[in-house]
Coordinates of C-alpha atoms and ligand atoms in Angstrom, one line a residue:
M1 CA 16.5 17.4 6.0
N2 CA 19.2 19.5 7.6
A3 CA 22.6 19.6 5.9
S4 CA 25.2 19.8 8.6
N5 CA 28.8 20.8 8.6
E6 CA 29.7 17.3 9.8
K7 CA 31.1 14.8 7.3
A8 CA 32.3 11.2 7.2
T9 CA 35.8 10.6 5.8
L10 CA 36.2 7.2 4.2
S11 CA 39.8 6.0 3.8
F12 CA 40.8 2.8 2.0
S13 CA 43.7 0.4 2.6
D14 CA 43.9 -0.4 -1.2
G15 CA 45.2 3.1 -2.1
T16 CA 41.9 4.4 -3.3
P17 CA 42.0 8.1 -2.3
S18 CA 39.9 8.9 0.8
I19 CA 36.7 10.9 0.3
D20 CA 34.5 13.1 2.5
L21 CA 30.8 12.3 2.6
P22 CA 28.2 14.8 3.8
I23 CA 26.2 13.9 6.9
Y24 CA 22.5 15.0 7.2
K25 CA 20.5 15.4 10.4
G26 CA 16.8 14.6 10.6
E27 CA 14.3 16.3 13.0
V28 CA 14.8 13.2 15.3
G29 CA 16.5 9.9 14.8
P30 CA 19.8 8.8 13.4
D31 CA 21.9 11.0 11.1
V32 CA 22.6 9.8 7.6
I33 CA 25.7 9.7 5.5
D34 CA 25.0 10.7 1.9
I35 CA 26.8 8.0 -0.2
R36 CA 25.2 9.0 -3.6
K37 CA 28.6 10.0 -5.0
L38 CA 30.5 7.1 -3.5
Y39 CA 30.5 4.9 -6.6
G40 CA 31.3 7.8 -8.9
Q41 CA 34.3 8.8 -6.8
T42 CA 35.6 5.4 -5.7
G43 CA 34.2 2.8 -8.0
K44 CA 32.9 1.0 -5.0
F45 CA 29.3 0.2 -3.8
T46 CA 28.1 -0.2 -0.2
Y47 CA 26.8 -3.6 0.7
D48 CA 23.7 -3.9 3.0
P49 CA 21.5 -6.9 2.3
G50 CA 18.2 -6.4 4.2
F51 CA 19.0 -2.7 4.4
M52 CA 20.0 -3.0 8.1
S53 CA 21.9 0.3 8.0
T54 CA 20.4 2.0 4.9
A55 CA 17.9 5.0 4.7
S56 CA 16.2 4.7 1.4
C57 CA 14.5 8.1 1.5
N58 CA 13.7 11.1 3.6
S59 CA 10.2 11.2 5.0
K60 CA 7.9 13.3 7.1
I61 CA 5.2 10.7 7.7
T62 CA 6.1 8.2 10.5
F63 CA 8.9 8.0 13.0
I64 CA 9.8 5.0 15.1
D65 CA 12.2 5.0 18.0
G66 CA 13.0 1.3 18.3
D67 CA 14.9 1.7 21.6
K68 CA 12.2 3.7 23.4
G69 CA 9.4 1.7 21.7
E70 CA 7.8 4.9 20.3
L71 CA 5.7 5.3 17.2
L72 CA 4.7 8.8 15.8
Y73 CA 2.4 9.5 12.8
R74 CA 3.2 13.0 11.7
G75 CA 4.5 13.7 15.2
Y76 CA 1.5 12.4 17.1
Q77 CA 2.1 9.4 19.5
I78 CA 0.2 6.3 18.4
Q79 CA -1.3 6.0 21.9
D80 CA -2.9 9.6 21.6
L81 CA -4.2 8.8 18.1
A82 CA -5.6 5.4 19.1
T83 CA -7.4 7.0 22.1
N84 CA -8.6 10.4 20.7
C85 CA -9.1 9.8 16.9
D86 CA -10.8 7.5 14.5
F87 CA -9.3 5.8 11.5
L88 CA -10.5 8.3 8.9
E89 CA -9.0 11.1 11.0
T90 CA -5.7 9.2 11.0
C91 CA -6.0 8.7 7.2
F92 CA -6.5 12.5 6.8
L93 CA -3.4 13.1 9.0
L94 CA -1.2 10.6 7.1
I95 CA -2.3 11.9 3.7
K96 CA -2.5 15.6 4.4
G97 CA 0.1 16.0 7.2
E98 CA -2.3 17.6 9.8
L99 CA -5.3 16.4 11.8
P100 CA -8.6 17.6 10.3
N101 CA -10.8 20.2 12.0
K102 CA -14.5 19.5 12.4
K103 CA -15.5 20.7 8.9
Q104 CA -12.5 19.0 7.2
K105 CA -13.4 15.8 9.0
E106 CA -17.0 15.9 7.9
E107 CA -16.0 16.6 4.3
F108 CA -13.3 13.9 4.2
D109 CA -15.6 11.3 5.8
T110 CA -18.4 12.1 3.3
L111 CA -15.9 12.0 0.4
V112 CA -14.5 8.6 1.4
M113 CA -17.9 7.1 2.3
H114 CA -19.3 8.1 -1.2
H115 CA -16.6 6.3 -3.0
T116 CA -16.9 2.9 -1.4
M117 CA -18.6 1.1 -4.3
V118 CA -16.4 -0.8 -6.8
H119 CA -17.2 -1.3 -10.5
E120 CA -20.0 -3.9 -10.7
Q121 CA -17.7 -6.0 -13.0
M122 CA -15.2 -6.5 -10.2
Q123 CA -17.3 -9.4 -9.0
F124 CA -16.4 -11.3 -12.2
F125 CA -12.7 -11.1 -11.2
L126 CA -13.6 -13.1 -8.1
R127 CA -15.4 -15.9 -10.1
G128 CA -12.0 -16.8 -11.6
F129 CA -10.6 -17.8 -8.2
R130 CA -11.1 -21.1 -6.4
R131 CA -13.4 -20.5 -3.4
D132 CA -10.6 -21.9 -1.1
A133 CA -7.9 -19.6 -2.5
H134 CA -6.0 -17.7 0.2
P135 CA -7.8 -14.3 0.6
M136 CA -4.4 -12.5 0.2
A137 CA -3.9 -14.1 -3.2
V138 CA -7.4 -12.9 -4.1
L139 CA -6.8 -9.4 -2.8
T140 CA -3.5 -9.1 -4.7
G141 CA -5.4 -9.9 -7.8
L142 CA -8.3 -7.6 -7.0
I143 CA -6.1 -4.6 -6.3
G144 CA -4.1 -5.3 -9.5
G145 CA -7.4 -5.6 -11.3
M146 CA -8.4 -2.1 -10.1
A147 CA -5.5 -0.8 -12.3
A148 CA -7.5 -2.2 -15.2
F149 CA -10.5 -0.1 -14.3
Y150 CA -8.5 3.0 -13.5
H151 CA -6.2 2.6 -16.4
D152 CA -3.0 4.1 -17.5
G153 CA -4.7 7.0 -19.3
V154 CA -4.7 8.8 -15.9
D155 CA -1.8 11.3 -15.4
Y156 CA -0.4 10.8 -11.9
T157 CA 1.9 13.7 -12.2
T158 CA -1.2 15.9 -11.5
E159 CA -2.1 16.4 -7.9
R160 CA -5.9 16.0 -8.6
E161 CA -5.4 12.6 -10.2
R162 CA -3.2 11.5 -7.2
D163 CA -5.8 12.7 -4.7
V164 CA -8.5 10.8 -6.6
A165 CA -6.4 7.6 -6.6
Q166 CA -5.8 8.0 -2.8
I167 CA -9.5 8.4 -2.0
R168 CA -10.5 5.5 -4.2
L169 CA -8.0 3.2 -2.6
V170 CA -8.9 4.1 1.0
A171 CA -12.6 4.0 0.2
K172 CA -12.7 0.8 -1.8
M173 CA -10.3 -1.4 0.1
P174 CA -12.9 -2.4 2.7
T175 CA -15.3 -3.3 0.0
L176 CA -12.8 -5.5 -1.8
V177 CA -11.7 -7.2 1.4
A178 CA -15.3 -8.0 2.3
M179 CA -16.0 -9.3 -1.2
A180 CA -13.0 -11.6 -0.9
Y181 CA -14.3 -12.9 2.4
K182 CA -17.9 -13.3 1.2
Y183 CA -16.7 -15.1 -2.0
S184 CA -14.7 -17.6 0.2
I185 CA -17.8 -18.6 2.2
G186 CA -20.2 -18.6 -0.7
Q187 CA -22.4 -15.8 0.6
P188 CA -23.7 -12.9 -1.5
F189 CA -21.7 -9.7 -1.6
I190 CA -23.1 -7.0 0.7
Y191 CA -23.1 -3.4 -0.7
P192 CA -21.6 -0.6 1.3
K193 CA -23.9 1.7 3.3
N194 CA -22.8 5.3 3.0
N195 CA -24.7 6.4 6.1
L196 CA -22.5 4.2 8.4
S197 CA -19.0 5.0 9.7
Y198 CA -16.1 3.6 7.7
T199 CA -15.5 0.7 10.1
A200 CA -19.1 0.0 10.9
N201 CA -19.7 -0.2 7.1
F202 CA -16.8 -2.7 6.8
M203 CA -18.2 -4.9 9.5
Q204 CA -21.7 -5.0 7.9
M205 CA -20.2 -5.8 4.5
M206 CA -18.3 -8.7 6.2
F207 CA -20.9 -10.1 8.4
A208 CA -24.4 -9.0 7.3
T209 CA -26.6 -11.2 5.1
P210 CA -29.6 -10.2 3.0
C211 CA -31.7 -12.4 5.3
E212 CA -31.7 -10.3 8.4
E213 CA -30.9 -6.8 9.8
Y214 CA -27.3 -6.6 10.9
K215 CA -26.8 -5.1 14.4
I216 CA -23.8 -2.8 14.8
N217 CA -21.9 -3.4 18.1
D218 CA -20.2 -0.1 18.8
V219 CA -17.6 -1.6 21.2
L220 CA -16.5 -4.0 18.5
V221 CA -16.5 -1.3 15.8
R222 CA -14.4 1.0 18.0
A223 CA -12.0 -2.0 18.6
L224 CA -11.6 -2.7 14.9
D225 CA -11.2 1.0 14.1
R226 CA -8.4 1.1 16.7
I227 CA -6.8 -1.9 15.0
F228 CA -6.9 -0.1 11.7
I229 CA -5.2 3.0 13.3
L230 CA -2.4 0.8 14.8
H231 CA -1.7 -0.8 11.4
A232 CA -2.0 2.4 9.3
D233 CA 1.7 3.1 8.6
H234 CA 5.1 2.1 9.9
E235 CA 8.0 3.9 8.1
Q236 CA 10.0 2.0 5.4
N237 CA 8.9 -1.6 6.3
A238 CA 9.1 -4.2 3.6
S239 CA 5.7 -3.7 2.0
T240 CA 6.0 0.1 2.0
S241 CA 9.5 -0.1 0.5
T242 CA 7.9 -2.4 -2.1
V243 CA 5.2 0.2 -2.9
R244 CA 7.9 2.9 -3.2
L245 CA 10.1 0.8 -5.4
A246 CA 7.3 -0.3 -7.7
G247 CA 5.8 3.2 -7.8
S248 CA 9.2 4.7 -8.6
S249 CA 8.9 3.4 -12.2
G250 CA 5.8 5.6 -12.6
T251 CA 3.5 2.6 -12.7
N252 CA -0.3 2.9 -11.9
P253 CA -0.7 3.3 -8.1
F254 CA -3.1 0.4 -7.9
A255 CA -0.4 -1.8 -9.4
A256 CA 2.1 -0.5 -6.9
I257 CA -0.3 -1.1 -4.0
A258 CA -0.9 -4.7 -5.3
A259 CA 2.8 -5.2 -5.0
G260 CA 2.6 -4.0 -1.4
V261 CA -0.2 -6.5 -0.7
A262 CA 1.8 -9.3 -2.1
C263 CA 4.8 -8.4 0.1
L264 CA 2.7 -8.0 3.2
W265 CA 1.4 -11.5 2.9
G266 CA 4.8 -13.1 4.0
P267 CA 4.9 -14.7 7.5
A268 CA 8.0 -12.6 8.4
H269 CA 5.8 -9.4 7.8
G270 CA 2.1 -9.0 7.8
G271 CA 1.4 -12.7 7.6
A272 CA 2.8 -13.1 11.1
N273 CA -0.6 -12.4 12.8
E274 CA -2.1 -15.5 11.0
A275 CA 1.0 -17.5 11.8
C276 CA 0.9 -16.4 15.4
L277 CA -2.7 -17.6 15.9
Q278 CA -1.8 -20.9 14.3
M279 CA 1.1 -21.2 16.6
L280 CA -1.1 -20.5 19.7
E281 CA -3.7 -23.0 18.5
E282 CA -0.9 -25.7 18.0
I283 CA 0.4 -25.1 21.5
Q284 CA -3.1 -25.3 22.8
A285 CA -3.9 -28.5 20.9
S286 CA -0.6 -30.1 22.2
G287 CA -1.4 -29.4 25.9
G288 CA -1.6 -25.6 26.3
V289 CA 0.3 -23.8 29.1
E290 CA 2.0 -27.1 30.3
K291 CA 3.6 -27.4 26.8
I292 CA 5.0 -23.8 26.6
D293 CA 8.4 -24.8 27.9
D294 CA 8.7 -27.5 25.2
F295 CA 7.7 -25.0 22.6
I296 CA 10.2 -22.4 23.8
A297 CA 12.9 -25.1 23.7
K298 CA 12.1 -25.7 20.1
V299 CA 12.3 -22.0 19.3
K300 CA 15.8 -21.8 20.9
D301 CA 16.9 -24.8 18.8
K302 CA 18.1 -23.2 15.5
N303 CA 17.7 -26.5 13.7
S304 CA 14.0 -26.5 14.4
G305 CA 13.3 -23.5 12.1
V306 CA 10.6 -22.6 14.7
R307 CA 10.2 -18.9 15.6
L308 CA 8.0 -17.3 18.3
M309 CA 5.6 -15.6 15.8
G310 CA 4.5 -12.2 16.9
F311 CA 7.8 -11.6 18.6
G312 CA 10.9 -9.6 17.5
H313 CA 11.2 -6.7 15.1
R314 CA 13.8 -5.2 12.9
V315 CA 13.4 -1.8 14.5
Y316 CA 11.8 -2.2 17.9
K317 CA 14.3 -3.4 20.5
N318 CA 11.8 -2.6 23.2
F319 CA 8.0 -3.2 23.5
D320 CA 6.2 -2.4 20.2
P321 CA 3.8 0.3 21.5
R322 CA 1.1 -1.2 19.2
A323 CA 1.4 -4.5 21.0
K324 CA 0.4 -2.9 24.4
L325 CA -2.6 -1.1 22.8
M326 CA -3.5 -4.3 21.0
R327 CA -3.4 -6.3 24.3
E328 CA -5.8 -3.7 25.9
T329 CA -8.1 -3.9 22.9
C330 CA -8.0 -7.6 23.0
Y331 CA -9.2 -7.6 26.6
E332 CA -12.0 -5.1 25.9
V333 CA -13.3 -7.2 23.0
L334 CA -13.1 -10.5 24.9
K335 CA -14.9 -8.9 27.8
E336 CA -17.6 -7.5 25.5
M337 CA -18.0 -11.0 24.0
G338 CA -18.0 -12.7 27.4
L339 CA -14.7 -14.5 26.5
E340 CA -12.5 -13.1 29.3
N341 CA -11.4 -16.6 30.0
D342 CA -10.5 -17.3 26.3
P343 CA -7.8 -20.0 26.6
L344 CA -5.8 -18.6 23.7
F345 CA -5.6 -15.2 25.3
K346 CA -4.5 -16.7 28.6
L347 CA -2.0 -18.8 26.7
A348 CA -0.7 -15.7 24.9
M349 CA -0.2 -13.7 28.1
T350 CA 1.5 -16.7 29.8
L351 CA 3.8 -17.1 26.7
E352 CA 4.6 -13.4 26.7
K353 CA 5.5 -13.4 30.4
I354 CA 7.7 -16.4 30.0
A355 CA 9.4 -15.1 26.9
L356 CA 10.0 -11.7 28.5
E357 CA 11.9 -13.3 31.4
D358 CA 13.9 -15.8 29.2
E359 CA 17.5 -14.9 28.5
Y360 CA 17.3 -16.1 24.9
F361 CA 14.6 -13.4 24.1
V362 CA 15.9 -10.8 26.5
S363 CA 19.5 -11.0 25.1
R364 CA 18.2 -10.6 21.6
K365 CA 15.8 -7.8 22.6
L366 CA 12.8 -9.8 21.3
Y367 CA 9.5 -8.3 22.4
P368 CA 5.9 -8.8 21.3
N369 CA 5.1 -6.9 18.2
V370 CA 1.8 -5.7 16.7
D371 CA 1.0 -9.2 15.4
F372 CA 1.2 -11.0 18.8
Y373 CA -2.3 -10.1 20.0
S374 CA -4.0 -9.0 16.8
G375 CA -4.9 -12.5 15.8
I376 CA -6.7 -13.2 19.1
V377 CA -8.7 -10.0 19.0
Q378 CA -9.6 -10.5 15.3
R379 CA -10.7 -14.0 16.0
A380 CA -13.0 -12.7 18.8
L381 CA -14.4 -10.2 16.3
G382 CA -15.4 -13.1 14.1
I383 CA -12.7 -12.6 11.5
P384 CA -11.4 -15.9 10.2
T385 CA -7.6 -16.5 10.6
D386 CA -6.8 -16.4 6.9
M387 CA -8.4 -13.0 6.6
F388 CA -6.1 -11.4 9.3
T389 CA -3.5 -10.2 6.8
C390 CA -6.3 -8.7 4.6
I391 CA -7.3 -6.6 7.5
F392 CA -3.7 -5.5 7.9
A393 CA -3.6 -4.6 4.2
L394 CA -6.9 -2.7 4.4
A395 CA -5.4 -0.6 7.2
R396 CA -1.9 -0.2 5.7
T397 CA -3.3 1.0 2.3
V398 CA -3.4 4.6 3.6
G399 CA 0.2 4.4 4.7
W400 CA 1.3 2.9 1.4
I401 CA -0.5 5.5 -0.6
S402 CA 0.8 8.4 1.6
Q403 CA 4.4 7.2 1.2
W404 CA 3.8 6.8 -2.6
E405 CA 2.5 10.4 -2.8
E406 CA 5.5 11.6 -0.8
M407 CA 7.9 9.8 -3.1
I408 CA 6.3 11.0 -6.3
T409 CA 6.4 14.6 -5.1
D410 CA 10.0 14.4 -3.7
A411 CA 12.4 16.6 -5.6
E412 CA 15.0 13.8 -5.2
Y413 CA 12.6 11.2 -6.7
K414 CA 14.3 8.8 -9.1
I415 CA 13.6 5.2 -10.2
G416 CA 15.0 2.9 -7.6
R417 CA 17.7 0.7 -9.0
P418 CA 20.1 -1.0 -6.4
R419 CA 23.4 -2.6 -7.5
Q420 CA 25.1 -5.9 -6.3
L421 CA 28.2 -7.6 -5.3
F422 CA 28.6 -10.1 -8.2
V423 CA 30.1 -13.5 -7.0
G424 CA 29.2 -15.6 -10.0
H425 CA 31.2 -16.7 -13.1
A426 CA 33.3 -14.1 -14.9
T427 CA 33.3 -14.4 -18.7
R428 CA 33.7 -18.0 -20.0
P429 CA 33.2 -19.5 -23.5
V430 CA 30.1 -21.6 -24.4
P431 CA 31.4 -25.2 -24.8
P432 CA 29.8 -27.3 -27.6
I433 CA 27.0 -29.5 -26.2
A434 CA 29.1 -32.6 -26.8
K435 CA 31.6 -31.2 -24.3
R436 CA 29.1 -30.2 -21.6
Ligands
SDX501 C1 5.6 -6.7 11.0 O1 9.2 -3.7 9.5 C2 8.1 -3.4 10.1 O2 7.8 -2.3 10.6 C3 7.0 -4.5 10.0 C4 5.7 -4.3 10.8 C5 4.9 -3.2 10.2 O3 4.1 -2.6 10.9 O4 5.1 -3.0 8.9 O5 6.0 -3.9 12.1 C6 4.9 -5.5 10.8 O6 6.0 -7.4 10.1 C7 6.0 -7.2 12.5 C8 7.0 -8.4 12.5 C9 6.1 -9.6 12.3 N1 6.9 -10.8 12.1 C10 7.0 -11.8 13.1 O7 6.4 -11.7 14.2 C11 7.7 -13.0 12.6 C12 8.6 -13.5 13.8 N2 9.7 -12.4 13.9 C13 10.9 -12.6 13.1 O8 10.9 -13.5 12.1 C14 11.9 -11.5 13.2 O9 11.9 -11.0 14.5 C15 11.7 -10.3 12.2 C16 11.6 -10.8 10.8 C17 10.4 -9.6 12.6 C18 12.9 -9.4 12.4 O10 14.0 -10.1 11.9 P1 15.4 -9.5 11.8 O11 15.5 -8.1 12.3 O12 16.0 -9.8 10.5 O13 16.2 -10.2 13.0 P2 16.9 -11.6 12.8 O14 16.0 -12.5 12.0 O15 18.3 -11.4 12.2 O16 17.0 -12.1 14.3 C19 18.0 -11.7 15.2 C20 18.1 -12.9 16.2 C21 18.4 -14.2 15.5 O17 19.0 -15.0 16.4 P3 20.7 -15.1 16.4 O18 21.0 -15.5 14.9 O19 21.2 -13.8 16.8 O20 21.0 -16.2 17.3 O21 16.9 -13.0 16.9 C22 16.3 -14.3 16.6 C23 17.0 -14.8 15.3 O22 17.0 -16.2 15.2 N3 14.9 -14.1 16.4 C24 13.9 -14.9 16.8 C25 12.7 -14.3 16.5 N4 13.0 -13.1 15.8 C26 14.3 -13.0 15.8 N5 14.0 -16.1 17.5 C27 12.8 -16.6 17.8 N6 11.6 -16.1 17.5 C28 11.5 -14.9 16.8 N7 10.3 -14.4 16.6

């Protein structure tokens, strides 16, 4: 963070003496005004529900230019990474800050792929859930349960323990997600195979059965691996901020990641891919392309409470670069599966075209986000709709744990504790019950 000679001068109409606040410049992106001394010097807080104008930390991991529609992991464009790297290379990059060389990649892949098993007792956690429980509810419980196996006796102030926790989470998340799926359909759990790639192994744990040899489809594996890359990290989004805030108390990292899983589940966040596919299926069921105009009219009617799921973003006011890559991946998978004429894909592309020309969306800078196509491609891969956000959580785990590591090792690290504007009752006496 570069301290600059620039400052912001805050003056008050109520006679509070004006103050100067330092301005810091990042490598790229907006400057920040350091308000840490504001309350001490003025007795006033800032007010920013939803953190529309607030930087919660400084970070070197991911940069988003919402106006340009640009996404960088450690300075590399998402398009370059999705085309030239695999997911474990991206994990190495997010965790360590640099892309691995050949030797480092081999060592990292071997390390991760030899930590994919979970404690055999984890299967008993699952038995406590109903079979029809939402997989994100199950996954939240399983990750929280991992804290019980890797208990508080571990000292996360040491780099070695933090490294071990990071590898365990990246390595075991696919196994837990696959177990949640197998449990929901009453099939036996499939053990990981260390000789497969990370994503091929995940697909065999999801779709293999003990009854026959599972055939790996390299096109589908590559497509899912790219989906993981696109979802790996995204600056200080809601679930990452949740992991940072939970982790700032010094809690067990598995517990902090469980909080991130819980936050990601919401339809305004990671749950949007599931909600988007349900939206497309509803439009399809009500008449398909002919009914798009009726649906768009409902979206524009504020009283309907209907949103175009998979559209809009707090930061992107241009195309989400991940949405473009997801649309390409979607077409590749549908072609491989002989589903080029998939009605939902055609419906989604028609809906996208209409929305991008409609003044309501254009004036609000609402563009397709990462969730708009991800549901269609996951459905084509055989992943059931209610598992979509688990896939998102699997991929985002490396981002969460990288951001957790960055926070823990930041010299400015403190427990997060926001304040409030209190608008409730001031002091009042408790009346006797007869007078209430
Ligand atoms: C993810 O933060 C991240 O980085 C998240 C994520 C990540 O990788 O971690 O990118 C993943 O969560 C992507 C977003 C997935 N969510 C959805 O697709 C759900 C649908 N989208 C929205 O609910 C909404 O766009 C948000 C939540 C994504 C962003 O909301 P904001 O920034 O709080 O904007 P807003 O709700 O204040 O909307 C501004 C205007 C409003 O209209 P007006 O009051 O100005 O008239 O745009 C409208 C909103 O009504 N609007 C939409 C809309 N999104 C915003 N109208 C219709 N459909 C939509 N999808």
